[in-house]
GROMACS .gro file of C-alpha atoms in nm:
model
  469
    1UNK     CA    1   5.154  11.094  20.657
    2UNK     CA    2   5.101  11.196  20.294
    3UNK     CA    3   5.069  10.909  20.050
    4UNK     CA    4   5.261  10.921  19.723
    5UNK     CA    5   5.020  10.823  19.445
    6UNK     CA    6   5.308  10.766  19.200
    7UNK     CA    7   5.481  10.524  19.435
    8UNK     CA    8   5.155  10.343  19.517
    9UNK     CA    9   5.068  10.307  19.147
   10UNK     CA   10   5.411  10.169  19.073
   11UNK     CA   11   5.387   9.926  19.365
   12UNK     CA   12   5.045   9.810  19.247
   13UNK     CA   13   5.164   9.746  18.894
   14UNK     CA   14   5.485   9.582  19.019
   15UNK     CA   15   5.287   9.346  19.240
   16UNK     CA   16   5.035   9.247  18.974
   17UNK     CA   17   5.296   9.195  18.700
   18UNK     CA   18   5.517   8.997  18.941
   19UNK     CA   19   5.226   8.769  19.022
   20UNK     CA   20   5.132   8.732  18.655
   21UNK     CA   21   5.480   8.652  18.525
   22UNK     CA   22   5.499   8.341  18.745
   23UNK     CA   23   5.255   8.158  18.520
   24UNK     CA   24   5.381   8.237  18.166
   25UNK     CA   25   5.732   8.154  18.281
   26UNK     CA   26   5.605   7.800  18.347
   27UNK     CA   27   5.353   7.755  18.064
   28UNK     CA   28   5.586   7.860  17.780
   29UNK     CA   29   5.835   7.592  17.877
   30UNK     CA   30   5.580   7.332  17.984
   31UNK     CA   31   5.389   7.358  17.655
   32UNK     CA   32   5.717   7.291  17.474
   33UNK     CA   33   5.797   6.989  17.690
   34UNK     CA   34   5.448   6.844  17.639
   35UNK     CA   35   5.484   6.883  17.263
   36UNK     CA   36   5.822   6.706  17.275
   37UNK     CA   37   5.682   6.417  17.480
   38UNK     CA   38   5.378   6.375  17.257
   39UNK     CA   39   5.596   6.384  16.947
   40UNK     CA   40   5.833   6.126  17.096
   41UNK     CA   41   5.536   5.905  17.180
   42UNK     CA   42   5.410   5.919  16.823
   43UNK     CA   43   5.757   5.839  16.692
   44UNK     CA   44   5.869   5.567  16.936
   45UNK     CA   45   5.537   5.433  17.078
   46UNK     CA   46   5.704   5.444  17.422
   47UNK     CA   47   5.413   5.469  17.671
   48UNK     CA   48   5.619   5.668  17.922
   49UNK     CA   49   5.622   5.966  17.686
   50UNK     CA   50   5.244   5.954  17.670
   51UNK     CA   51   5.226   5.923  18.048
   52UNK     CA   52   5.444   6.232  18.087
   53UNK     CA   53   5.238   6.432  17.838
   54UNK     CA   54   4.901   6.336  17.987
   55UNK     CA   55   5.011   6.403  18.344
   56UNK     CA   56   5.171   6.744  18.284
   57UNK     CA   57   4.893   6.869  18.057
   58UNK     CA   58   4.671   6.923  18.364
   59UNK     CA   59   4.921   7.139  18.556
   60UNK     CA   60   4.976   7.325  18.230
   61UNK     CA   61   4.601   7.394  18.196
   62UNK     CA   62   4.570   7.524  18.554
   63UNK     CA   63   4.880   7.741  18.517
   64UNK     CA   64   4.765   7.873  18.180
   65UNK     CA   65   4.428   7.970  18.327
   66UNK     CA   66   4.594   8.153  18.615
   67UNK     CA   67   4.812   8.342  18.369
   68UNK     CA   68   4.510   8.457  18.169
   69UNK     CA   69   4.317   8.568  18.478
   70UNK     CA   70   4.608   8.756  18.635
   71UNK     CA   71   4.717   8.916  18.307
   72UNK     CA   72   4.385   9.079  18.220
   73UNK     CA   73   4.429   9.330  18.502
   74UNK     CA   74   4.754   9.468  18.362
   75UNK     CA   75   4.600   9.621  18.050
   76UNK     CA   76   4.342   9.803  18.263
   77UNK     CA   77   4.611   9.941  18.493
   78UNK     CA   78   4.773  10.119  18.200
   79UNK     CA   79   4.451  10.316  18.153
   80UNK     CA   80   4.361  10.370  18.517
   81UNK     CA   81   4.697  10.431  18.685
   82UNK     CA   82   4.909  10.554  18.393
   83UNK     CA   83   4.659  10.721  18.160
   84UNK     CA   84   4.910  10.976  18.030
   85UNK     CA   85   5.137  10.692  17.925
   86UNK     CA   86   4.854  10.540  17.721
   87UNK     CA   87   4.794  10.875  17.550
   88UNK     CA   88   5.162  10.921  17.467
   89UNK     CA   89   5.251  10.569  17.350
   90UNK     CA   90   4.916  10.428  17.238
   91UNK     CA   91   5.005  10.451  16.868
   92UNK     CA   92   5.306  10.225  16.930
   93UNK     CA   93   5.207   9.989  17.209
   94UNK     CA   94   4.836   9.956  17.126
   95UNK     CA   95   4.889   9.770  16.797
   96UNK     CA   96   5.158   9.550  16.954
   97UNK     CA   97   4.914   9.438  17.224
   98UNK     CA   98   4.651   9.378  16.955
   99UNK     CA   99   4.896   9.163  16.759
  100UNK     CA  100   4.955   8.957  17.074
  101UNK     CA  101   4.581   8.889  17.101
  102UNK     CA  102   4.535   8.813  16.732
  103UNK     CA  103   4.838   8.589  16.679
  104UNK     CA  104   4.879   8.429  17.021
  105UNK     CA  105   4.566   8.428  17.232
  106UNK     CA  106   4.335   8.324  16.948
  107UNK     CA  107   4.570   8.036  16.859
  108UNK     CA  108   4.582   7.918  17.218
  109UNK     CA  109   4.211   7.960  17.280
  110UNK     CA  110   4.119   7.791  16.952
  111UNK     CA  111   4.323   7.475  17.005
  112UNK     CA  112   4.357   7.450  17.384
  113UNK     CA  113   4.028   7.260  17.413
  114UNK     CA  114   4.140   7.004  17.156
  115UNK     CA  115   4.472   6.968  17.334
  116UNK     CA  116   4.308   6.912  17.673
  117UNK     CA  117   4.001   6.707  17.585
  118UNK     CA  118   4.061   6.565  17.240
  119UNK     CA  119   4.264   6.254  17.321
  120UNK     CA  120   3.978   6.017  17.235
  121UNK     CA  121   3.786   6.257  17.009
  122UNK     CA  122   4.033   6.340  16.733
  123UNK     CA  123   4.309   6.153  16.555
  124UNK     CA  124   4.663   6.133  16.689
  125UNK     CA  125   4.808   6.368  16.427
  126UNK     CA  126   4.538   6.631  16.476
  127UNK     CA  127   4.586   6.620  16.852
  128UNK     CA  128   4.961   6.661  16.812
  129UNK     CA  129   4.900   6.950  16.571
  130UNK     CA  130   4.680   7.115  16.837
  131UNK     CA  131   4.955   7.075  17.094
  132UNK     CA  132   5.204   7.234  16.855
  133UNK     CA  133   4.968   7.525  16.788
  134UNK     CA  134   4.922   7.589  17.161
  135UNK     CA  135   5.300   7.573  17.209
  136UNK     CA  136   5.354   7.817  16.921
  137UNK     CA  137   5.087   8.045  17.066
  138UNK     CA  138   5.279   8.073  17.392
  139UNK     CA  139   5.590   8.166  17.195
  140UNK     CA  140   5.402   8.430  16.994
  141UNK     CA  141   5.262   8.573  17.316
  142UNK     CA  142   5.612   8.601  17.461
  143UNK     CA  143   5.733   8.757  17.136
  144UNK     CA  144   5.484   9.045  17.130
  145UNK     CA  145   5.507   9.118  17.503
  146UNK     CA  146   5.886   9.128  17.485
  147UNK     CA  147   5.868   9.347  17.172
  148UNK     CA  148   5.652   9.601  17.357
  149UNK     CA  149   5.867   9.599  17.668
  150UNK     CA  150   6.192   9.608  17.472
  151UNK     CA  151   6.073   9.912  17.280
  152UNK     CA  152   6.026  10.088  17.613
  153UNK     CA  153   6.384   9.989  17.703
  154UNK     CA  154   6.546  10.081  17.369
  155UNK     CA  155   6.297  10.289  17.169
  156UNK     CA  156   6.350  10.316  16.792
  157UNK     CA  157   6.135  10.371  16.482
  158UNK     CA  158   5.938  10.667  16.621
  159UNK     CA  159   5.897  11.039  16.614
  160UNK     CA  160   5.729  11.260  16.874
  161UNK     CA  161   5.447  11.474  16.740
  162UNK     CA  162   5.261  11.708  16.979
  163UNK     CA  163   5.387  11.511  17.276
  164UNK     CA  164   5.281  11.174  17.135
  165UNK     CA  165   5.486  10.892  16.984
  166UNK     CA  166   5.416  10.819  16.618
  167UNK     CA  167   5.556  10.517  16.433
  168UNK     CA  168   5.796  10.587  16.147
  169UNK     CA  169   5.908  10.226  16.098
  170UNK     CA  170   5.731   9.920  16.236
  171UNK     CA  171   6.036   9.711  16.152
  172UNK     CA  172   6.252   9.928  16.379
  173UNK     CA  173   5.985   9.928  16.650
  174UNK     CA  174   5.958   9.549  16.651
  175UNK     CA  175   6.326   9.469  16.600
  176UNK     CA  176   6.458   9.732  16.836
  177UNK     CA  177   6.818   9.687  16.958
  178UNK     CA  178   6.743   9.491  17.277
  179UNK     CA  179   6.452   9.274  17.154
  180UNK     CA  180   6.643   8.974  17.008
  181UNK     CA  181   6.855   8.935  17.321
  182UNK     CA  182   6.570   8.983  17.566
  183UNK     CA  183   6.335   8.749  17.376
  184UNK     CA  184   6.594   8.472  17.359
  185UNK     CA  185   6.687   8.519  17.723
  186UNK     CA  186   6.323   8.508  17.837
  187UNK     CA  187   6.219   8.206  17.630
  188UNK     CA  188   6.527   8.017  17.746
  189UNK     CA  189   6.447   8.111  18.106
  190UNK     CA  190   6.095   7.974  18.064
  191UNK     CA  191   6.226   7.646  17.921
  192UNK     CA  192   6.469   7.611  18.211
  193UNK     CA  193   6.196   7.700  18.463
  194UNK     CA  194   5.963   7.429  18.333
  195UNK     CA  195   6.252   7.182  18.312
  196UNK     CA  196   6.329   7.222  18.682
  197UNK     CA  197   5.960   7.210  18.779
  198UNK     CA  198   5.929   6.871  18.609
  199UNK     CA  199   6.267   6.756  18.740
  200UNK     CA  200   6.179   6.863  19.095
  201UNK     CA  201   5.848   6.674  19.101
  202UNK     CA  202   6.015   6.370  18.945
  203UNK     CA  203   6.286   6.378  19.212
  204UNK     CA  204   6.016   6.408  19.479
  205UNK     CA  205   5.846   6.093  19.348
  206UNK     CA  206   6.176   5.906  19.352
  207UNK     CA  207   6.243   6.012  19.712
  208UNK     CA  208   5.896   5.886  19.805
  209UNK     CA  209   5.943   5.572  19.593
  210UNK     CA  210   5.625   5.651  19.400
  211UNK     CA  211   5.567   5.622  19.023
  212UNK     CA  212   5.934   5.539  18.988
  213UNK     CA  213   5.944   5.447  18.618
  214UNK     CA  214   5.753   5.764  18.528
  215UNK     CA  215   5.975   5.976  18.754
  216UNK     CA  216   6.298   5.827  18.618
  217UNK     CA  217   6.199   5.914  18.264
  218UNK     CA  218   6.103   6.269  18.357
  219UNK     CA  219   6.414   6.335  18.566
  220UNK     CA  220   6.649   6.184  18.310
  221UNK     CA  221   6.513   6.387  18.020
  222UNK     CA  222   6.506   6.710  18.220
  223UNK     CA  223   6.865   6.672  18.332
  224UNK     CA  224   6.970   6.630  17.967
  225UNK     CA  225   6.770   6.943  17.881
  226UNK     CA  226   6.929   7.133  18.172
  227UNK     CA  227   7.279   7.028  18.064
  228UNK     CA  228   7.218   7.193  17.726
  229UNK     CA  229   7.002   7.490  17.826
  230UNK     CA  230   7.189   7.627  18.129
  231UNK     CA  231   7.530   7.689  17.964
  232UNK     CA  232   7.351   7.819  17.655
  233UNK     CA  233   7.157   8.060  17.876
  234UNK     CA  234   7.483   8.182  18.032
  235UNK     CA  235   7.615   8.263  17.684
  236UNK     CA  236   7.292   8.441  17.587
  237UNK     CA  237   7.308   8.634  17.914
  238UNK     CA  238   7.661   8.749  17.834
  239UNK     CA  239   7.547   8.875  17.492
  240UNK     CA  240   7.251   9.047  17.657
  241UNK     CA  241   7.485   9.214  17.906
  242UNK     CA  242   7.697   9.358  17.625
  243UNK     CA  243   7.380   9.496  17.467
  244UNK     CA  244   7.278   9.657  17.797
  245UNK     CA  245   7.624   9.812  17.827
  246UNK     CA  246   7.580   9.973  17.486
  247UNK     CA  247   7.222  10.098  17.519
  248UNK     CA  248   7.153  10.123  17.896
  249UNK     CA  249   7.489  10.180  18.066
  250UNK     CA  250   7.338  10.317  18.389
  251UNK     CA  251   7.138   9.999  18.435
  252UNK     CA  252   7.454   9.793  18.389
  253UNK     CA  253   7.638  10.012  18.639
  254UNK     CA  254   7.363   9.943  18.895
  255UNK     CA  255   7.378   9.570  18.822
  256UNK     CA  256   7.753   9.566  18.891
  257UNK     CA  257   7.770   9.835  19.160
  258UNK     CA  258   8.000  10.064  18.960
  259UNK     CA  259   7.993  10.421  19.097
  260UNK     CA  260   8.271  10.628  18.927
  261UNK     CA  261   8.168  10.811  18.610
  262UNK     CA  262   8.406  10.578  18.427
  263UNK     CA  263   8.610  10.297  18.577
  264UNK     CA  264   8.886  10.080  18.434
  265UNK     CA  265   9.009   9.748  18.576
  266UNK     CA  266   8.659   9.682  18.710
  267UNK     CA  267   8.640   9.405  18.972
  268UNK     CA  268   8.366   9.146  18.973
  269UNK     CA  269   8.183   9.213  19.298
  270UNK     CA  270   8.082   8.891  19.471
  271UNK     CA  271   7.941   9.083  19.766
  272UNK     CA  272   7.876   9.451  19.836
  273UNK     CA  273   7.625   9.678  20.002
  274UNK     CA  274   7.556   9.963  19.758
  275UNK     CA  275   7.505  10.287  19.951
  276UNK     CA  276   7.309  10.546  19.753
  277UNK     CA  277   7.364  10.813  20.020
  278UNK     CA  278   7.745  10.797  20.005
  279UNK     CA  279   7.750  10.693  19.636
  280UNK     CA  280   7.981  10.403  19.713
  281UNK     CA  281   7.977  10.037  19.812
  282UNK     CA  282   8.019   9.912  20.166
  283UNK     CA  283   8.181   9.577  20.248
  284UNK     CA  284   8.308   9.505  19.897
  285UNK     CA  285   8.437   9.157  19.815
  286UNK     CA  286   8.543   9.118  19.454
  287UNK     CA  287   8.780   8.960  19.203
  288UNK     CA  288   9.011   9.223  19.047
  289UNK     CA  289   8.970   9.296  18.674
  290UNK     CA  290   8.723   9.012  18.618
  291UNK     CA  291   8.437   9.261  18.585
  292UNK     CA  292   8.615   9.433  18.295
  293UNK     CA  293   8.679   9.098  18.129
  294UNK     CA  294   8.312   8.998  18.150
  295UNK     CA  295   8.165   9.339  18.063
  296UNK     CA  296   8.406   9.449  17.789
  297UNK     CA  297   8.588   9.123  17.700
  298UNK     CA  298   8.919   9.301  17.772
  299UNK     CA  299   9.120   9.271  18.093
  300UNK     CA  300   9.131   9.644  18.172
  301UNK     CA  301   8.827   9.773  17.979
  302UNK     CA  302   8.649  10.089  18.096
  303UNK     CA  303   8.283  10.085  18.201
  304UNK     CA  304   8.050  10.381  18.250
  305UNK     CA  305   7.940  10.421  18.611
  306UNK     CA  306   7.648  10.561  18.807
  307UNK     CA  307   7.808  10.904  18.867
  308UNK     CA  308   7.799  10.969  18.493
  309UNK     CA  309   7.438  11.082  18.544
  310UNK     CA  310   7.266  11.290  18.810
  311UNK     CA  311   7.137  11.113  19.121
  312UNK     CA  312   6.775  11.162  19.013
  313UNK     CA  313   6.848  10.967  18.693
  314UNK     CA  314   6.968  10.653  18.873
  315UNK     CA  315   6.761  10.347  18.963
  316UNK     CA  316   6.737  10.185  19.305
  317UNK     CA  317   7.091  10.046  19.304
  318UNK     CA  318   7.070   9.794  19.594
  319UNK     CA  319   6.756   9.633  19.452
  320UNK     CA  320   6.903   9.601  19.102
  321UNK     CA  321   7.241   9.486  19.234
  322UNK     CA  322   7.104   9.207  19.451
  323UNK     CA  323   6.828   9.098  19.212
  324UNK     CA  324   7.093   9.044  18.948
  325UNK     CA  325   7.299   8.830  19.185
  326UNK     CA  326   6.999   8.621  19.285
  327UNK     CA  327   6.928   8.550  18.918
  328UNK     CA  328   7.288   8.466  18.833
  329UNK     CA  329   7.337   8.262  19.151
  330UNK     CA  330   7.033   8.045  19.078
  331UNK     CA  331   7.151   8.005  18.719
  332UNK     CA  332   7.490   7.875  18.827
  333UNK     CA  333   7.320   7.649  19.080
  334UNK     CA  334   7.112   7.497  18.800
  335UNK     CA  335   7.423   7.452  18.587
  336UNK     CA  336   7.593   7.279  18.879
  337UNK     CA  337   7.296   7.043  18.922
  338UNK     CA  338   7.306   6.956  18.551
  339UNK     CA  339   7.679   6.874  18.570
  340UNK     CA  340   7.630   6.675  18.890
  341UNK     CA  341   7.351   6.481  18.719
  342UNK     CA  342   7.590   6.389  18.437
  343UNK     CA  343   7.847   6.263  18.687
  344UNK     CA  344   7.588   6.058  18.878
  345UNK     CA  345   7.449   5.922  18.552
  346UNK     CA  346   7.791   5.788  18.457
  347UNK     CA  347   7.813   5.621  18.798
  348UNK     CA  348   7.460   5.481  18.762
  349UNK     CA  349   7.353   5.678  19.071
  350UNK     CA  350   7.125   5.940  18.914
  351UNK     CA  351   6.805   5.791  19.058
  352UNK     CA  352   6.957   5.663  19.383
  353UNK     CA  353   7.148   5.954  19.538
  354UNK     CA  354   6.910   6.096  19.798
  355UNK     CA  355   7.110   6.415  19.854
  356UNK     CA  356   7.095   6.492  19.482
  357UNK     CA  357   6.724   6.413  19.462
  358UNK     CA  358   6.659   6.636  19.762
  359UNK     CA  359   6.857   6.920  19.602
  360UNK     CA  360   6.663   6.890  19.275
  361UNK     CA  361   6.335   6.891  19.471
  362UNK     CA  362   6.440   7.211  19.648
  363UNK     CA  363   6.512   7.370  19.311
  364UNK     CA  364   6.155   7.313  19.186
  365UNK     CA  365   6.053   7.682  19.226
  366UNK     CA  366   6.397   7.831  19.166
  367UNK     CA  367   6.336   7.901  18.798
  368UNK     CA  368   6.037   8.119  18.885
  369UNK     CA  369   6.243   8.305  19.146
  370UNK     CA  370   6.520   8.364  18.893
  371UNK     CA  371   6.270   8.497  18.636
  372UNK     CA  372   6.124   8.737  18.895
  373UNK     CA  373   6.472   8.855  18.995
  374UNK     CA  374   6.564   8.909  18.630
  375UNK     CA  375   6.242   9.100  18.569
  376UNK     CA  376   6.324   9.331  18.863
  377UNK     CA  377   6.667   9.395  18.713
  378UNK     CA  378   6.507   9.489  18.380
  379UNK     CA  379   6.225   9.706  18.513
  380UNK     CA  380   6.379   9.867  18.821
  381UNK     CA  381   6.707   9.916  18.633
  382UNK     CA  382   6.525  10.124  18.370
  383UNK     CA  383   6.392  10.371  18.628
  384UNK     CA  384   6.329  10.659  18.659
  385UNK     CA  385   6.231  10.622  18.291
  386UNK     CA  386   5.921  10.446  18.159
  387UNK     CA  387   6.046  10.501  17.801
  388UNK     CA  388   6.421  10.504  17.840
  389UNK     CA  389   6.571  10.855  17.841
  390UNK     CA  390   6.248  10.999  17.697
  391UNK     CA  391   5.957  10.972  17.943
  392UNK     CA  392   5.981  10.967  18.321
  393UNK     CA  393   5.756  10.733  18.516
  394UNK     CA  394   5.661  11.008  18.760
  395UNK     CA  395   5.527  11.224  18.475
  396UNK     CA  396   5.269  10.978  18.342
  397UNK     CA  397   5.086  10.877  18.661
  398UNK     CA  398   4.711  10.937  18.661
  399UNK     CA  399   4.588  11.205  18.905
  400UNK     CA  400   4.407  10.959  19.132
  401UNK     CA  401   4.339  10.994  19.505
  402UNK     CA  402   4.620  10.812  19.682
  403UNK     CA  403   4.375  10.647  19.923
  404UNK     CA  404   4.196  10.474  19.633
  405UNK     CA  405   4.522  10.342  19.490
  406UNK     CA  406   4.621  10.216  19.835
  407UNK     CA  407   4.284  10.043  19.872
  408UNK     CA  408   4.311   9.868  19.534
  409UNK     CA  409   4.669   9.766  19.613
  410UNK     CA  410   4.560   9.605  19.939
  411UNK     CA  411   4.270   9.431  19.762
  412UNK     CA  412   4.502   9.299  19.492
  413UNK     CA  413   4.735   9.158  19.756
  414UNK     CA  414   4.447   8.984  19.934
  415UNK     CA  415   4.278   8.847  19.620
  416UNK     CA  416   4.598   8.737  19.449
  417UNK     CA  417   4.718   8.568  19.767
  418UNK     CA  418   4.393   8.371  19.774
  419UNK     CA  419   4.432   8.286  19.405
  420UNK     CA  420   4.785   8.164  19.465
  421UNK     CA  421   4.660   7.949  19.752
  422UNK     CA  422   4.393   7.795  19.528
  423UNK     CA  423   4.650   7.734  19.254
  424UNK     CA  424   4.894   7.563  19.493
  425UNK     CA  425   4.608   7.357  19.641
  426UNK     CA  426   4.507   7.211  19.306
  427UNK     CA  427   4.868   7.162  19.198
  428UNK     CA  428   4.930   6.970  19.520
  429UNK     CA  429   4.625   6.754  19.451
  430UNK     CA  430   4.747   6.670  19.101
  431UNK     CA  431   5.096   6.588  19.224
  432UNK     CA  432   4.962   6.377  19.509
  433UNK     CA  433   4.735   6.187  19.269
  434UNK     CA  434   5.024   6.119  19.035
  435UNK     CA  435   5.027   6.023  18.667
  436UNK     CA  436   4.759   5.810  18.502
  437UNK     CA  437   4.824   5.438  18.540
  438UNK     CA  438   4.953   5.230  18.251
  439UNK     CA  439   4.632   5.027  18.257
  440UNK     CA  440   4.423   5.343  18.212
  441UNK     CA  441   4.644   5.469  17.930
  442UNK     CA  442   4.640   5.132  17.757
  443UNK     CA  443   4.260   5.123  17.767
  444UNK     CA  444   4.240   5.475  17.626
  445UNK     CA  445   4.498   5.394  17.361
  446UNK     CA  446   4.312   5.088  17.236
  447UNK     CA  447   3.993   5.292  17.250
  448UNK     CA  448   4.146   5.516  16.985
  449UNK     CA  449   4.165   5.208  16.757
  450UNK     CA  450   4.516   5.300  16.652
  451UNK     CA  451   4.659   5.024  16.427
  452UNK     CA  452   4.973   4.868  16.569
  453UNK     CA  453   4.973   5.068  16.889
  454UNK     CA  454   4.848   4.793  17.117
  455UNK     CA  455   5.133   4.565  17.007
  456UNK     CA  456   5.388   4.843  17.051
  457UNK     CA  457   5.242   4.913  17.395
  458UNK     CA  458   5.293   4.555  17.512
  459UNK     CA  459   5.651   4.551  17.382
  460UNK     CA  460   5.738   4.873  17.564
  461UNK     CA  461   5.580   4.760  17.889
  462UNK     CA  462   5.823   4.468  17.887
  463UNK     CA  463   6.109   4.717  17.891
  464UNK     CA  464   6.007   4.965  18.158
  465UNK     CA  465   6.353   5.021  18.292
  466UNK     CA  466   6.483   5.082  17.944
  467UNK     CA  467   6.227   5.354  17.895
  468UNK     CA  468   6.339   5.528  18.215
  469UNK     CA  469   6.708   5.552  18.126
   0.00000   0.00000   0.00000
């Protein structure tokens, strides 16, 4: 059997980027939560905020390290597996990647050590400043990566000279039509992912009746965050969908399983089996006209379908269709959990309902799964184009022996699986160990010789339950 080097290269890159994106999707949100907790501790002197910050800073460090290690490979793959792409787009994407290193990685690397090890070595304000810088660095990193990827989705600010892209306007390159929507959607997804990771571990502790005051505080705060973030994310997703309809209509048609060249009164398909051979859907179950209402904001609006382009210009419809539904389904599940938490809170059952706590625990990894599903929608939905409507993916693959690409793909799968096992092992150890005790934190706090903090500490310890509500 002949091996397809283009397919193998795409599979290799898809696997490595899928593995890598797990970690930034957690660290962006977790860095923000840690900064919030540390700021709240400085403002209120409530020791539970400090306990939350000091516990979650270790999982953050491990996850951040895994993200750095797994992300390094991606830049090399551009040169090894897609060398023609680097030649064609280097003038655009090269500087964007350099900006990411200069404005994000240097910030994170410069202040991460202070954030992790400076609790008793620097003042409270300087430590908090370091935490804020690390948090901002994760945002900057997301910004430049999304800028580069969004330009590939909706390219602007360029001209093609001798087969190569040249920049005519950096403003148009950076603020291309899809960037604001995709950046907001991704950062919000990361915040929600971290929120449910913290909420899931907190719910686990409550089920096990361990570290209950700490877990109550974490779960309570995260459910408030989820109640705000999940409906806001749904609104951002709607705006993003309208942008996709305008600039990448074929991708939207794949997401919704719309086959006619143009269709009015589009139903919202709850279930279908897209069939690329027959160019139709099997086993459709949908709500009439609701698709038009969502996609065009009119009851009978027309939407461009997959048959508006040739078959070779369409993405893998079943993969895009179902990835989109996984992402949306998890999102609505998270929204439902946030609403249920509000109801239980009003009944004073938030920390006592075992079924709810079990459900939240099960949702611990769901944010990561939703991010992966969304990423597949974005990347697979763009195919067969690497730069939308301008450069085909098949045309920029390096002329490598297929056997070598297969070998490296297998090695990546083995090594990354081992890395994931190591990551989960240490995360399990940290969770099993639990947060630092109040006695340990009190000793460290007094060791900092912070005026007034010891008195505030004693007062707050007398109101543990208050701090958890």
